Coordinates of C-alpha atoms and ligand atoms in Angstrom, one line a residue:
X18 CA 9.2 28.1 7.0
X19 CA 9.9 27.3 10.6
X20 CA 13.6 26.7 11.2
X21 CA 13.2 24.7 14.3
X22 CA 12.2 21.1 15.1
X23 CA 8.6 20.6 16.1
X24 CA 7.2 18.1 18.6
X25 CA 5.0 15.5 17.1
X26 CA 3.1 12.5 18.4
X27 CA 4.1 9.4 16.4
X28 CA 3.8 5.6 16.6
X29 CA 7.2 4.1 17.0
X30 CA 8.3 0.5 16.3
X31 CA 11.2 -0.1 18.7
X32 CA 12.1 -3.6 17.6
X33 CA 10.9 -6.5 15.5
X34 CA 7.7 -7.9 16.8
X35 CA 7.3 -5.1 19.4
X36 CA 3.9 -3.2 19.7
X37 CA 3.7 0.2 18.2
X38 CA 4.0 2.9 20.9
X39 CA 2.9 6.5 20.6
X40 CA 5.7 8.8 21.7
X41 CA 6.6 12.5 21.4
X42 CA 9.4 12.9 18.9
X43 CA 11.1 15.9 17.4
X44 CA 10.7 16.4 13.7
X45 CA 13.3 18.6 12.0
X46 CA 12.2 21.2 9.4
X47 CA 12.1 20.3 5.8
X48 CA 15.3 20.8 3.8
X49 CA 15.3 22.7 0.5
X50 CA 13.7 19.9 -1.5
X51 CA 11.3 18.6 1.1
X52 CA 7.8 19.3 2.4
X53 CA 6.3 19.4 5.9
X54 CA 2.8 17.9 5.9
X55 CA 0.2 17.9 8.6
X56 CA -1.2 14.4 8.4
X57 CA -4.9 14.1 8.2
X58 CA -5.3 10.4 8.0
X59 CA -3.4 7.2 7.2
X60 CA -4.3 3.7 6.1
X61 CA -2.8 0.7 7.9
X62 CA -1.5 -1.6 5.2
X63 CA -0.1 -5.1 5.5
X64 CA 3.3 -3.8 4.4
X65 CA 3.5 -1.9 7.7
X66 CA 2.9 -5.2 9.5
X67 CA 5.4 -7.0 7.3
X68 CA 8.1 -4.5 8.4
X69 CA 7.0 -4.7 12.1
X70 CA 7.2 -8.5 12.0
X71 CA 10.7 -8.5 10.5
X72 CA 9.6 -9.9 7.1
X73 CA 11.3 -7.1 5.2
X74 CA 14.7 -7.7 6.8
X75 CA 16.5 -6.6 10.0
X76 CA 18.0 -3.2 10.9
X77 CA 14.8 -1.2 10.0
X78 CA 14.1 0.2 13.5
X79 CA 13.4 2.2 15.6
X80 CA 11.1 3.6 13.0
X81 CA 7.9 5.5 12.5
X82 CA 5.7 3.3 10.2
X83 CA 2.9 4.5 7.8
X84 CA 3.2 4.9 4.1
X85 CA -0.4 5.3 2.9
X86 CA -1.9 8.7 3.9
X87 CA -2.9 12.2 3.1
X88 CA -2.7 15.6 4.6
X89 CA -2.1 19.3 4.1
X90 CA 1.2 21.0 3.3
X91 CA 2.4 23.2 6.2
X92 CA 5.8 24.3 4.8
X93 CA 7.9 23.6 1.7
X94 CA 11.6 24.0 1.1
X95 CA 12.9 26.8 -1.2
X96 CA 13.3 24.6 -4.3
X97 CA 9.8 23.1 -4.0
X98 CA 7.5 24.6 -6.7
X99 CA 4.7 22.1 -7.2
X100 CA 3.0 22.6 -3.8
X101 CA 2.4 25.4 -1.4
X102 CA 1.3 25.6 2.3
X103 CA -2.5 24.8 2.4
X104 CA -2.4 22.3 -0.5
X105 CA -3.9 18.9 0.1
X106 CA -1.6 16.1 -0.8
X107 CA -1.4 12.3 -0.8
X108 CA 1.8 10.6 -0.1
X109 CA 3.8 8.7 -2.8
X110 CA 6.3 6.3 -1.2
X111 CA 8.6 6.1 -4.2
X112 CA 9.9 9.7 -4.6
X113 CA 11.6 9.0 -7.9
X114 CA 14.8 10.8 -8.8
X115 CA 14.0 11.1 -12.5
X116 CA 17.6 10.3 -13.4
X117 CA 18.5 6.7 -12.6
X118 CA 18.3 3.8 -15.0
X119 CA 14.8 2.8 -14.0
X120 CA 13.4 6.4 -14.0
X121 CA 14.9 7.0 -17.5
X122 CA 13.4 3.7 -18.7
X123 CA 9.9 4.9 -17.7
X124 CA 9.7 2.9 -14.5
X125 CA 9.9 5.6 -11.8
X126 CA 8.2 3.3 -9.3
X127 CA 11.4 1.2 -9.4
X128 CA 13.7 4.3 -8.8
X129 CA 17.0 2.9 -7.5
X130 CA 18.0 5.8 -5.2
X131 CA 14.5 5.9 -3.7
X132 CA 14.7 2.1 -3.0
X133 CA 18.1 2.5 -1.4
X134 CA 17.0 5.3 0.9
X135 CA 13.8 3.4 1.8
X136 CA 15.9 0.4 2.8
X137 CA 18.2 2.7 4.9
X138 CA 15.2 4.4 6.6
X139 CA 16.2 7.9 5.5
X140 CA 15.0 10.6 3.2
X141 CA 16.7 11.2 -0.1
X142 CA 19.8 12.9 1.2
X143 CA 20.6 9.9 3.4
X144 CA 19.5 11.5 6.7
X145 CA 16.5 11.4 9.0
X146 CA 14.3 14.3 10.2
X147 CA 13.1 12.2 13.2
X148 CA 14.6 11.9 16.6
X149 CA 13.7 11.3 20.2
X150 CA 14.0 14.3 22.6
X151 CA 17.2 12.5 23.9
X152 CA 18.7 12.7 20.4
X153 CA 18.2 9.0 19.4
X154 CA 17.7 9.0 15.7
X155 CA 14.5 7.4 14.4
X156 CA 14.2 5.9 10.9
X157 CA 11.6 6.8 8.3
X158 CA 9.5 4.1 6.6
X159 CA 9.4 4.3 2.8
X160 CA 10.3 8.0 3.1
X161 CA 6.8 8.7 4.5
X162 CA 6.3 7.7 8.2
X163 CA 2.7 9.1 8.3
X164 CA 1.7 7.3 11.5
X165 CA 2.4 10.7 13.0
X166 CA 0.8 14.1 13.4
X167 CA 3.2 15.6 10.9
X168 CA 5.9 14.2 8.6
X169 CA 8.6 15.6 6.4
X170 CA 8.7 13.9 2.9
X171 CA 10.7 14.5 -0.2
X172 CA 9.0 16.9 -2.6
X173 CA 8.2 14.1 -5.0
X174 CA 6.5 12.2 -2.1
X175 CA 3.8 14.9 -1.7
X176 CA 1.3 14.8 -4.6
X177 CA -1.3 17.5 -4.8
X178 CA -4.9 16.0 -5.1
X179 CA -7.3 18.9 -5.0
X180 CA -10.4 19.2 -2.8
X181 CA -12.9 16.7 -4.2
X182 CA -12.3 13.7 -2.0
X183 CA -12.4 13.8 1.8
X184 CA -8.9 13.2 3.1
X185 CA -9.9 10.1 5.3
X186 CA -10.6 8.4 1.9
X187 CA -7.8 10.1 -0.1
X188 CA -5.5 8.5 2.5
X189 CA -5.9 5.1 0.8
X190 CA -5.1 6.2 -2.7
X191 CA -1.3 6.4 -2.4
X192 CA -0.9 2.7 -1.6
X193 CA -3.9 0.4 -1.7
X194 CA -5.6 2.0 -4.7
X195 CA -2.5 2.8 -6.8
X196 CA -1.1 -0.7 -6.1
X197 CA -4.4 -2.6 -6.8
X198 CA -5.8 -0.7 -9.8
X199 CA -2.3 -0.2 -11.2
X200 CA -1.5 -3.9 -11.1
X201 CA -4.6 -4.5 -13.3
X202 CA -4.0 -1.7 -15.7
X203 CA -0.2 -1.5 -16.0
X204 CA 1.2 -4.9 -15.0
X205 CA -1.5 -7.2 -16.3
X206 CA -3.1 -4.9 -18.8
X207 CA -6.4 -6.7 -18.4
X208 CA -8.6 -6.2 -21.5
X209 CA -12.4 -6.0 -21.8
X210 CA -14.0 -9.4 -21.4
X211 CA -11.0 -11.2 -20.0
X212 CA -11.3 -13.5 -17.0
X213 CA -9.7 -12.6 -13.8
X214 CA -9.1 -14.4 -10.5
X215 CA -8.2 -12.3 -7.5
X216 CA -6.6 -14.3 -4.6
X217 CA -6.7 -12.3 -1.4
X218 CA -9.3 -9.5 -1.0
X219 CA -7.9 -7.4 1.8
X220 CA -7.3 -3.6 1.5
X221 CA -5.2 -4.0 -1.7
X222 CA -7.0 -7.0 -3.2
X223 CA -10.3 -5.2 -3.1
X224 CA -8.7 -2.5 -5.2
X225 CA -7.6 -5.2 -7.7
X226 CA -11.2 -6.2 -7.9
X227 CA -12.3 -2.6 -8.5
X228 CA -9.5 -2.3 -11.2
X229 CA -10.8 -5.4 -12.9
X230 CA -14.3 -4.0 -13.0
X231 CA -13.1 -0.7 -14.3
X232 CA -11.2 -2.6 -17.1
X233 CA -14.5 -4.3 -18.0
X234 CA -13.1 -7.7 -17.3
X235 CA -15.6 -10.5 -17.9
X236 CA -15.7 -13.0 -15.1
X237 CA -14.0 -11.7 -11.9
X238 CA -13.6 -14.5 -9.4
X239 CA -12.6 -13.4 -5.9
X240 CA -10.9 -15.8 -3.5
X241 CA -10.4 -15.2 0.2
X242 CA -10.6 -17.3 3.4
X243 CA -12.8 -14.6 5.0
X244 CA -16.4 -14.5 3.9
X245 CA -16.7 -10.9 5.0
X246 CA -14.0 -9.9 2.4
X247 CA -15.8 -11.9 -0.2
X248 CA -18.9 -9.8 0.4
X249 CA -16.9 -6.6 0.0
X250 CA -15.4 -8.1 -3.2
X251 CA -18.8 -8.8 -4.6
X252 CA -19.9 -5.2 -3.9
X253 CA -16.8 -3.9 -5.8
X254 CA -17.7 -6.0 -8.9
X255 CA -16.6 -9.6 -8.4
X256 CA -19.0 -11.7 -10.4
X257 CA -18.3 -14.9 -8.3
X258 CA -16.6 -15.6 -5.0
X259 CA -14.8 -18.6 -3.5
X260 CA -14.0 -19.2 0.1
X261 CA -10.4 -20.4 0.1
X262 CA -9.8 -23.9 1.4
X263 CA -7.7 -26.9 0.6
X264 CA -9.4 -27.6 -2.6
X265 CA -9.3 -24.0 -4.1
X266 CA -7.3 -25.2 -7.1
X267 CA -9.9 -27.8 -8.0
X268 CA -12.8 -25.5 -7.3
X269 CA -11.3 -22.8 -9.6
X270 CA -10.6 -25.3 -12.3
X271 CA -14.2 -26.4 -12.1
X272 CA -15.4 -22.8 -12.4
X273 CA -13.2 -22.2 -15.5
X274 CA -11.9 -25.4 -16.9
X275 CA -9.8 -23.7 -19.6
X276 CA -8.1 -21.5 -17.1
X277 CA -8.1 -17.7 -16.4
X278 CA -6.6 -15.1 -18.6
X279 CA -5.3 -13.4 -15.4
X280 CA -4.7 -14.3 -11.8
X281 CA -3.6 -11.9 -9.1
X282 CA -2.0 -12.9 -5.8
X283 CA -2.6 -10.2 -3.2
X284 CA -1.6 -12.0 0.0
X285 CA 2.1 -12.7 0.0
X286 CA 2.3 -16.5 0.4
X287 CA 4.2 -19.0 -1.8
X288 CA 1.2 -21.4 -1.9
X289 CA -1.2 -18.8 -3.1
X290 CA 1.3 -17.5 -5.7
X291 CA 1.5 -21.0 -7.0
X292 CA -2.3 -21.2 -7.0
X293 CA -2.3 -18.1 -9.2
X294 CA 0.0 -19.8 -11.6
X295 CA -1.8 -23.0 -11.6
X296 CA -5.2 -21.6 -12.5
X297 CA -4.0 -19.8 -15.7
X298 CA -4.9 -20.7 -19.2
X299 CA -2.0 -21.2 -21.7
X300 CA -0.3 -17.8 -22.2
X301 CA -2.2 -16.3 -19.2
X302 CA -0.5 -14.1 -16.7
X303 CA -0.1 -14.3 -13.0
X304 CA 0.6 -10.9 -11.4
X305 CA 2.0 -11.1 -7.9
X306 CA 1.2 -8.1 -5.7
X307 CA 1.5 -9.8 -2.3
X308 CA 4.9 -9.4 -0.6
X309 CA 6.3 -12.7 0.8
X310 CA 8.6 -12.6 3.9
X311 CA 12.3 -12.4 3.0
X312 CA 13.7 -15.9 2.4
X313 CA 10.4 -17.4 1.1
X314 CA 10.9 -19.3 -2.2
X315 CA 8.4 -20.1 -4.9
X316 CA 8.5 -23.2 -7.0
X317 CA 6.8 -24.0 -10.3
X318 CA 6.5 -27.0 -12.5
X319 CA 9.1 -26.3 -15.2
X320 CA 7.1 -28.1 -17.9
X321 CA 4.4 -25.5 -17.5
X322 CA 6.7 -23.0 -19.2
X323 CA 5.9 -24.6 -22.5
X324 CA 2.4 -23.2 -22.2
X325 CA 3.9 -19.7 -22.4
X326 CA 2.3 -18.4 -19.2
X327 CA 3.8 -15.3 -17.6
X328 CA 4.6 -14.7 -14.0
X329 CA 5.4 -11.2 -13.1
X330 CA 5.6 -9.1 -10.0
X331 CA 3.9 -5.7 -9.7
X332 CA 5.3 -3.1 -7.3
X333 CA 3.4 0.0 -6.5
X334 CA 1.0 -0.2 -9.4
X335 CA 3.9 -0.5 -12.0
X336 CA 3.4 3.1 -13.0
X337 CA 4.4 6.7 -12.6
X338 CA 2.5 7.0 -9.3
X339 CA 2.7 10.8 -9.0
X340 CA 1.2 11.1 -12.5
X341 CA -1.6 8.6 -11.8
X342 CA -2.6 9.6 -8.3
X343 CA -4.7 12.6 -9.2
X344 CA -6.7 10.6 -11.8
X345 CA -7.4 7.9 -9.2
X346 CA -8.5 10.5 -6.7
X347 CA -10.9 11.8 -9.3
X348 CA -12.3 8.3 -10.0
X349 CA -12.9 7.9 -6.3
X350 CA -14.5 11.3 -6.0
X351 CA -16.8 10.4 -8.9
X352 CA -17.8 7.2 -7.1
X353 CA -16.1 4.9 -9.7
X354 CA -13.9 3.5 -6.9
X355 CA -15.6 3.1 -3.6
X356 CA -13.2 3.8 -0.8
X357 CA -15.6 4.4 2.1
X358 CA -16.9 0.8 1.8
X359 CA -13.5 -0.8 2.2
X360 CA -12.8 1.0 5.5
X361 CA -13.9 -1.2 8.3
X362 CA -12.4 0.8 11.2
X363 CA -11.7 4.5 11.8
X364 CA -9.5 5.0 14.8
X365 CA -7.2 7.6 16.5
X366 CA -3.4 7.3 16.7
X367 CA -3.6 5.7 20.1
X368 CA -5.5 2.8 18.7
X369 CA -2.9 2.0 16.1
X370 CA -1.6 -1.2 17.7
X371 CA -5.1 -2.7 17.8
X372 CA -5.3 -2.0 14.0
X373 CA -2.0 -3.9 13.5
X374 CA -3.4 -6.8 15.6
X375 CA -6.5 -6.9 13.4
X376 CA -4.3 -7.1 10.3
X377 CA -2.3 -9.9 11.9
X378 CA -5.4 -11.9 12.7
X379 CA -6.9 -11.1 9.3
X380 CA -9.9 -9.2 10.7
X381 CA -11.6 -6.3 9.0
X382 CA -10.6 -4.6 5.8
X383 CA -8.7 -1.3 5.9
X384 CA -8.3 0.7 9.1
X385 CA -7.9 4.4 8.7
X386 CA -6.1 6.2 11.5
X387 CA -7.4 9.8 11.8
X388 CA -4.7 12.2 13.1
X389 CA -6.7 15.4 12.6
X390 CA -10.5 14.9 12.3
X391 CA -11.1 18.5 11.0
X392 CA -8.7 17.9 8.1
X393 CA -9.7 14.3 7.6
X394 CA -13.4 15.1 7.5
X395 CA -14.1 12.2 9.8
X396 CA -14.0 11.5 13.5
X397 CA -12.5 8.3 14.9
X398 CA -15.1 5.8 16.0
X399 CA -15.2 3.2 18.8
X400 CA -14.1 -0.4 17.9
Ligands
PAD522 P1 -4.6 -7.6 4.1 O1 -4.1 -8.3 5.3 O2 -5.6 -6.5 4.3 O3 -5.3 -8.7 3.1 C1 -4.9 -10.0 2.9 C2 -6.1 -10.8 2.6 O4 -5.7 -12.2 2.3 C3 -7.1 -10.9 3.7 O5 -8.4 -10.6 3.2 C4 -7.0 -12.3 4.2 O6 -8.2 -12.8 4.7 C5 -6.6 -13.1 2.9 N1 -5.8 -14.3 3.2 C6 -4.8 -14.5 4.0 N2 -4.3 -15.8 3.9 C7 -5.1 -16.4 2.9 C8 -5.1 -17.6 2.4 N3 -4.2 -18.6 2.7 N4 -6.0 -17.9 1.4 C9 -6.9 -17.0 1.0 N5 -6.9 -15.7 1.5 C10 -6.1 -15.4 2.5 O7 -3.3 -7.1 3.4 P2 -3.2 -5.9 2.2 O8 -4.4 -6.0 1.3 O9 -2.9 -4.7 2.9 O10 -1.9 -6.4 1.5 C11 -1.9 -7.6 0.8 C12 -0.5 -7.9 0.3 O11 0.0 -7.0 -0.6 C13 0.6 -7.9 1.5 O12 1.5 -8.9 1.3 C14 1.2 -6.5 1.3 O13 2.4 -6.4 1.9 C15 1.2 -6.5 -0.2 C16 1.4 -5.1 -0.8 N6 2.1 -5.0 -2.0 C17 2.3 -3.8 -2.6 C18 3.1 -3.8 -3.8 O14 3.5 -2.7 -4.3 N7 3.3 -5.0 -4.4 C19 1.8 -2.6 -2.0 C20 1.1 -2.7 -0.9 C21 0.9 -4.0 -0.3
ZN523 ZN1 0.9 -0.4 1.5

């Protein structure tokens, strides 16, 4: 293991609302329970944009964003036993401690120390491995920070995934796929034949659609304001689509007058969360995946509670992510979850700010940023 800091190129967010700028930073070597990963590729998720826009609170910068990605282990600290240099890994952005209340209760994705460190922008020991050449400390994002050529992550944040799936696709598994498919399986527990409404079909929502299809849901109605997303949703198994507009509520009622067994909100807006609630049948469940900016409140008609509907959030697929990731990678490798088709743009690190702009404007589905085309198995493309 190299004992010295290495120079890396990484995309830094300096302040709320600022563009991401690629800089040369110093990355300190992994400590005993950490892993140094050469990043092959990373997906650009709306949660990166939320942080950059200040939606997740202040004091989070300067920071290297990126939490969805895959790469190859270059070095591992002396107490790391589950991976070795050369292993292909996907990142898990909740490196659960295994000992806190939530971990013991079987909810490692809600690990409390991991959440605290994520908020602080550090790794699990409360410190950062990232700094500028002048010594300015730089924060980590969700203990990953993979918009960079290399990153150091906690051991539990590097999940071995084998060789079956090209890394430019495996990059999407550790957030979009786990979150979307997991919300269907673990938070909603959609059963065969049940009706599902998916509101918001971007990078994550499309995986909710795939999850609903894998769960053998009956009717799967996809809602988005962008017809291009609706076409992608259809290709992943939506049985019907609806272009969102002012009358979405009425249109959905017309489609299924008795209401849906399940509705998923995958945007992060109070009005569409309310829509998910309103279109349910009695005793149906609205599962909220979208993250609303801090301070946003959601209101419901209290009388609706008599119909025993459930409203629940779903964070990170509501599951033991490290345990589920390899199986999801296998499903993708087997063609059961199509990842290539949800990638609308493949770019280099220098084009990352354009990718953030597309997300802001709602254009395209997932952008994959290729840091190392040999490892990723894919070259960046124009546009
Ligand atoms: P995205 O920007 O790729 O997708 C959002 C989709 O919503 C786009 O297809 C838009 O066209 C569509 N949309 C936007 N506004 C409306 C509207 N008013 N009516 C209908 N459709 C609309 O984002 P994403 O898929 O990367 O992320 C979606 C959300 O999920 C976002 O809030 C993100 O932060 C959150 C998320 N949550 C978790 C979790 O663990 N809960 C994990 C990852 C991402
Ligand atoms: Zn994400």
